[in-house]
XYZ file of C-alpha atoms in Angstrom:
104
model
C 81.876 84.588 104.531
C 81.922 81.942 102.040
C 82.535 84.177 99.272
C 86.964 83.224 100.048
C 88.418 79.933 100.770
C 89.716 79.329 104.056
C 93.465 79.881 102.669
C 92.789 83.101 100.931
C 91.152 84.331 104.064
C 94.479 83.536 105.642
C 96.268 85.288 103.200
C 94.142 88.180 103.709
C 94.010 88.624 107.323
C 97.899 87.997 107.431
C 98.278 90.782 104.987
C 96.582 93.089 107.164
C 98.475 91.974 110.158
C 101.379 92.207 108.225
C 100.928 95.724 107.116
C 99.743 96.851 110.624
C 103.429 95.619 112.089
C 105.251 97.398 109.317
C 103.605 100.500 110.066
C 104.323 100.132 113.747
C 107.878 99.048 113.192
C 108.919 102.051 110.880
C 107.323 104.256 113.426
C 109.593 102.611 116.209
C 112.242 103.106 113.991
C 111.615 106.579 113.405
C 111.690 107.078 117.091
C 114.903 105.141 117.502
C 116.874 106.818 114.771
C 115.444 110.746 115.876
C 114.467 111.035 112.052
C 110.805 112.168 111.800
C 111.045 111.678 108.013
C 110.482 107.818 108.508
C 106.787 108.846 110.344
C 105.936 110.223 107.084
C 106.230 106.407 105.412
C 104.455 105.154 108.326
C 101.225 107.637 107.823
C 101.581 106.924 103.743
C 101.359 103.519 104.560
C 97.596 104.170 106.077
C 95.670 104.580 103.119
C 96.867 100.830 101.712
C 95.872 99.723 105.074
C 92.598 101.260 104.895
C 92.248 99.751 101.741
C 92.811 96.151 102.291
C 90.315 96.364 105.078
C 87.941 97.610 102.638
C 88.735 94.291 101.072
C 87.995 91.889 104.057
C 85.221 93.585 104.778
C 83.486 93.276 101.298
C 84.448 89.427 101.583
C 83.419 89.298 105.055
C 79.888 90.030 103.891
C 79.684 87.828 101.467
C 80.452 90.355 98.588
C 76.768 92.222 98.819
C 75.442 94.797 96.604
C 74.343 97.000 99.284
C 78.196 97.303 100.014
C 79.305 97.345 96.579
C 80.663 101.393 97.730
C 83.383 99.746 99.827
C 84.714 98.445 96.301
C 85.066 102.233 95.009
C 86.662 103.201 98.833
C 88.922 100.300 98.400
C 90.253 101.378 94.852
C 90.475 105.173 95.712
C 92.644 104.348 99.013
C 94.828 101.804 96.605
C 95.420 104.806 94.303
C 95.840 106.939 97.127
C 98.254 104.819 99.173
C 100.476 104.489 96.053
C 100.864 108.086 95.810
C 101.387 108.306 99.388
C 103.828 106.147 99.273
C 105.626 107.309 96.285
C 105.795 110.479 97.997
C 107.463 109.726 101.403
C 109.790 107.533 99.546
C 111.058 110.551 97.488
C 111.089 112.820 100.610
C 113.199 109.948 102.138
C 115.452 109.474 99.094
C 115.817 113.556 99.191
C 116.362 113.573 102.708
C 119.527 110.853 102.705
C 120.632 112.912 99.046
C 121.183 115.655 101.499
C 122.746 113.941 104.209
C 125.325 112.160 101.972
C 126.192 115.859 100.155
C 126.982 117.152 103.882
C 129.008 113.921 104.665
C 131.303 114.650 101.739
């Protein structure tokens, strides 16, 4: 656990907690507004959360060579997460554009 300083650990852990809370809040927003499209965004956020958890696990065990596979998983989940978030954002934008046209 000495791989990172205490302040850096605080940032890592708070980032994971903030991301978890953001997923939960978006899920609740989807329920409140009855708009299932927002659930897609919550699901799209999960790979990025997995990526962050991989990074924290890697650092928690002092970056051992035996766990180098976590670095690959973390990088892959970052790529997947960026793609899923872009898709979810596009779907939300598209659904809003459709709704806006219906109002006019």
